[in-house]
Coordinates of N, CA and C in Angstrom, one line a residue:
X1 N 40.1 81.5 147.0 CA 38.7 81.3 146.9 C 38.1 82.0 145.8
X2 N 37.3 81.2 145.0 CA 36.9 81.6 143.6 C 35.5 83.0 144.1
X3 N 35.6 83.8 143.5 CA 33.9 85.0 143.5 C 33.0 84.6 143.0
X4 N 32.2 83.8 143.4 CA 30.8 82.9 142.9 C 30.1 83.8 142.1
X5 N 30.3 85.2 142.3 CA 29.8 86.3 141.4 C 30.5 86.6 139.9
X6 N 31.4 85.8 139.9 CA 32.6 86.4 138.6 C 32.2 85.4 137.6
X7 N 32.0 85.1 136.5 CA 31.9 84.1 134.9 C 33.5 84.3 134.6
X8 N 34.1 83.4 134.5 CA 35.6 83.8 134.0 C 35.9 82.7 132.7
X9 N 36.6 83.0 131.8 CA 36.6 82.0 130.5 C 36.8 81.1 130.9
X10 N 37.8 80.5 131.9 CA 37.5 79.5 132.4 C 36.4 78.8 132.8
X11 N 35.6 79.3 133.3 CA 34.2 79.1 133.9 C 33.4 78.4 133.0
X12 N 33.5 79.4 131.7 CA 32.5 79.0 130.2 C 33.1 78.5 130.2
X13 N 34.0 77.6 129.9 CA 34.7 76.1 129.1 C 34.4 75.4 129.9
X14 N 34.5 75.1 130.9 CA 34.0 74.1 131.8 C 32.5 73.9 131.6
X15 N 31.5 75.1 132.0 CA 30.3 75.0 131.3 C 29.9 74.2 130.0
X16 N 30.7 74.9 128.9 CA 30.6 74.1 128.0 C 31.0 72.5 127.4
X17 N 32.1 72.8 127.9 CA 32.4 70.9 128.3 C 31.5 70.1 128.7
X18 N 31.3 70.8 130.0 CA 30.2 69.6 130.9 C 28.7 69.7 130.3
X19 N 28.3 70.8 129.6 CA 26.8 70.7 129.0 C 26.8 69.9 127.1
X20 N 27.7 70.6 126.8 CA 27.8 69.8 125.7 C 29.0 68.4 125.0
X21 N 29.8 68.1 125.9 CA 30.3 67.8 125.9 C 32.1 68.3 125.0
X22 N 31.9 69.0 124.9 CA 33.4 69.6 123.2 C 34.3 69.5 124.0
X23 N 35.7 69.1 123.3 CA 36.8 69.1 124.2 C 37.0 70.6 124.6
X24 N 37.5 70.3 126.1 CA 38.1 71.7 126.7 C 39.1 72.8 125.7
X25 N 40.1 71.9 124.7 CA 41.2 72.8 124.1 C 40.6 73.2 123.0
X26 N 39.6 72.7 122.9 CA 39.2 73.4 120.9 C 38.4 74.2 121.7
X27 N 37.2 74.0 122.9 CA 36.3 75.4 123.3 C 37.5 76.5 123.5
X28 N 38.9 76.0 124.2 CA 39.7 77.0 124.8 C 40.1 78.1 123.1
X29 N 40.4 77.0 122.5 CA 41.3 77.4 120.9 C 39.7 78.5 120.4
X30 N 38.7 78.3 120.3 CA 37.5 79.1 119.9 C 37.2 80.0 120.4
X31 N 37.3 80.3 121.4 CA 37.0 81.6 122.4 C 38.0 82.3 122.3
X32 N 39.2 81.8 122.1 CA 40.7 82.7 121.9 C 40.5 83.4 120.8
X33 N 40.2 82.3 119.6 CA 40.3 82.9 118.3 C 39.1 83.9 118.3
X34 N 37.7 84.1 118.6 CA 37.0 85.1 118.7 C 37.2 86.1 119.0
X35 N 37.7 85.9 120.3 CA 38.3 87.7 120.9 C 39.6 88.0 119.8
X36 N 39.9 87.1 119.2 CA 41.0 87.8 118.6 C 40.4 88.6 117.3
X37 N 39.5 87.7 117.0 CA 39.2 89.0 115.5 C 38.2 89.9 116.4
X38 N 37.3 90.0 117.0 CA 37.0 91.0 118.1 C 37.9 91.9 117.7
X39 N 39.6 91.8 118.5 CA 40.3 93.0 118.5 C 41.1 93.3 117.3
X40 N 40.8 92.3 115.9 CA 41.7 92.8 115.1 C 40.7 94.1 114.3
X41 N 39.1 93.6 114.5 CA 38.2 94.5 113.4 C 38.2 95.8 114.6
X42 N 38.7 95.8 115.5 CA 38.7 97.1 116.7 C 39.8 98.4 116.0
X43 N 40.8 97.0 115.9 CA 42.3 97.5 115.5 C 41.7 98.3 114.5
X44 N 41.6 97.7 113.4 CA 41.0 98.0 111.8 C 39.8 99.0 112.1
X45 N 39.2 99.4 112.9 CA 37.9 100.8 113.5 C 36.8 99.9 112.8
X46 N 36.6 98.5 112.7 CA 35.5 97.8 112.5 C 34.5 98.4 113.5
X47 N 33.2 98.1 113.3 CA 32.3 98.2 114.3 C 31.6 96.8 114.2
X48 N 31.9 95.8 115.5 CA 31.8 94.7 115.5 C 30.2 94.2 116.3
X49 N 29.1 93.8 115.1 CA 27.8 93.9 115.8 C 27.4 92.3 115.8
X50 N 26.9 92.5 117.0 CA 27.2 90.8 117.3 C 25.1 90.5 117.8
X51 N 24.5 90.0 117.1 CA 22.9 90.7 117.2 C 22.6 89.7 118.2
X52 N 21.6 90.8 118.6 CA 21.2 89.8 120.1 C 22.1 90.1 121.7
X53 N 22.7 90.4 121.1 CA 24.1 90.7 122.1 C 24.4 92.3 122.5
X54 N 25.2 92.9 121.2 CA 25.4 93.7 121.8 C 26.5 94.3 120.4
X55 N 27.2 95.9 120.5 CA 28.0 96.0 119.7 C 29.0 96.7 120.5
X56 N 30.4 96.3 119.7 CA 31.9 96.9 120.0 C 32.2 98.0 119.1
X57 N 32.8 98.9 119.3 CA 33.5 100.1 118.7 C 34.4 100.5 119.3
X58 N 35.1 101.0 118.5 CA 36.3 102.3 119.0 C 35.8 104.1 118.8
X59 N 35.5 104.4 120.0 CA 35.2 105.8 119.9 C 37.0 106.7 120.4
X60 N 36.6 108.0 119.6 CA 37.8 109.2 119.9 C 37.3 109.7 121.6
X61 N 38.4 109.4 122.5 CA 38.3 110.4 123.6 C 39.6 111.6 123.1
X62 N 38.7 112.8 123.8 CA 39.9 113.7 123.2 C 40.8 114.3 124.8
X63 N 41.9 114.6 123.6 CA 42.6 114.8 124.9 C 42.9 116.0 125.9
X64 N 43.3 116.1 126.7 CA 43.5 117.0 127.8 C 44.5 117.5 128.3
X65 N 44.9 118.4 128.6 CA 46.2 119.2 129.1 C 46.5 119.0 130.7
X66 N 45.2 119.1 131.7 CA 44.9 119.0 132.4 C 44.4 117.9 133.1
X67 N 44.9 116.6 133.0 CA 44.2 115.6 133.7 C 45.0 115.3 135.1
X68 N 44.6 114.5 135.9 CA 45.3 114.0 137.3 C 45.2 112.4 137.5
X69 N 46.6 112.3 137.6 CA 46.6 110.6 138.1 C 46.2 110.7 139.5
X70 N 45.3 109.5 139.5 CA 44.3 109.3 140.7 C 44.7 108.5 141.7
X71 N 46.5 107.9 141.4 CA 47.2 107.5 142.1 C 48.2 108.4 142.7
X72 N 48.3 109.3 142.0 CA 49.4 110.3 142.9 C 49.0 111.8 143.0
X73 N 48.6 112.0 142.3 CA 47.1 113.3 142.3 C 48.3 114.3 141.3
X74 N 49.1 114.2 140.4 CA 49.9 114.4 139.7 C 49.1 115.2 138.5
X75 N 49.6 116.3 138.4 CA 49.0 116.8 137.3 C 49.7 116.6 136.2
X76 N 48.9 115.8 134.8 CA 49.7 114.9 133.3 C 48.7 115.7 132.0
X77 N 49.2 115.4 131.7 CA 48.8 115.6 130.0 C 48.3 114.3 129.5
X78 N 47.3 114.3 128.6 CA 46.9 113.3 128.5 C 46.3 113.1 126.6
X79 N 47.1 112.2 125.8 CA 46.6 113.0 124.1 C 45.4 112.2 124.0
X80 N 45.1 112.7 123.1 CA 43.8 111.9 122.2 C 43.9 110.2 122.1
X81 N 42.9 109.5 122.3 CA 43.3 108.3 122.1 C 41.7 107.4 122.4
X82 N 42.1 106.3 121.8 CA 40.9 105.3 121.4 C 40.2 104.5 122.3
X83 N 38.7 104.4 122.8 CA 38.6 103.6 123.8 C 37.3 103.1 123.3
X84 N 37.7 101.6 123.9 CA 36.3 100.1 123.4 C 35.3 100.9 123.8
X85 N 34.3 101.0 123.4 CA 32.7 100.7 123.8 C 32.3 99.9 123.9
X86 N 31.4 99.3 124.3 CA 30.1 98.0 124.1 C 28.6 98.5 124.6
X87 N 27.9 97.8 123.4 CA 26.7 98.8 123.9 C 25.8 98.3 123.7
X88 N 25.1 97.6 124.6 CA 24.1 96.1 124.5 C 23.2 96.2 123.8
X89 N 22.9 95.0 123.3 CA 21.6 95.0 121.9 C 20.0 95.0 122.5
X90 N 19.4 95.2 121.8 CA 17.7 95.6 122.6 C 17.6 94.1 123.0
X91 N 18.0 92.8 122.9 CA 17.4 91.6 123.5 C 18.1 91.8 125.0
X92 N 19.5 91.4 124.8 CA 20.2 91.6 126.1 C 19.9 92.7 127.1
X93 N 19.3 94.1 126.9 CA 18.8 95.2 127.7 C 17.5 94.2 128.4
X94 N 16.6 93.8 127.2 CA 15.2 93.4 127.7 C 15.8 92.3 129.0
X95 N 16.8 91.4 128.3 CA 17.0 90.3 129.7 C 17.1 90.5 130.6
X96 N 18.7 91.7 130.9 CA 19.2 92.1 132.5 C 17.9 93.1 132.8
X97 N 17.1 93.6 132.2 CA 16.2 94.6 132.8 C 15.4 94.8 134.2
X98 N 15.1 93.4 134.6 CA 14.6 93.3 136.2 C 15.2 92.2 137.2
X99 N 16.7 91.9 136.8 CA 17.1 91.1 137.3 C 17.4 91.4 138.6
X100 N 17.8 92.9 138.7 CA 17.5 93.1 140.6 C 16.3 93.5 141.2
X101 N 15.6 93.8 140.4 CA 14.1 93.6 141.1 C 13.6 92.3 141.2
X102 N 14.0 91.2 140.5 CA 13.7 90.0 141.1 C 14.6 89.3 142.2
X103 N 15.8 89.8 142.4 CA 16.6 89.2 143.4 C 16.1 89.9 144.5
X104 N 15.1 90.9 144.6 CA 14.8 92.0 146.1 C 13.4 91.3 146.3
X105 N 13.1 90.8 145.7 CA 11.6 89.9 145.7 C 11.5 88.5 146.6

């Protein structure tokens, strides 16, 4: 049973099919190829600003001597290492901004 709350890329291509008509494999082949340079300019420490939307980066987390797997409560070491941001653009903020004050209404 599908989560009526989830958008999955599958979801968009079907959306897009059925609204615009484009074949399923080229929407499929276009969405692939995006996220892929997505993650090559990530790879490369691009800062990928996508306007209206939102922006990608790779920020430094630093590391720790002292961390715990929260699966075994194991005390690890943990080194320095890179993690995605995304950090929504002033349109997209303005959109989601009262979207659960109107679903409590």
């Amino acid at each position: 049973m599908a989560d009526s709350n989830k958008l999955t890329k599958a979801t968009i291509i079907e959306n897009l099919h059925e609204t615009h008509g484009f074949n399923r494999n080229d929407i499929h082949l276009i969405i692939d190829e995006f996220f892929e340079e997505v993650k090559k300019g990530l790879k490369n420490d691009q800062v990928i600003e996508l306007r209206g939307f939102g922006t990608f980066e790779v920020r430094t987390r630093k590391g720790r001597e002292k961390a715990r797997n929260p699966k075994t409560g194991e005390i690890v070491s943990v080194s320095t290492h890179g993690v995605a941001i995304f950090r929504p653009g002033k349109e997209l903020k303005d959109y989601v901004w009262n979207l659960r004050n109107h679903e409590e209404n």
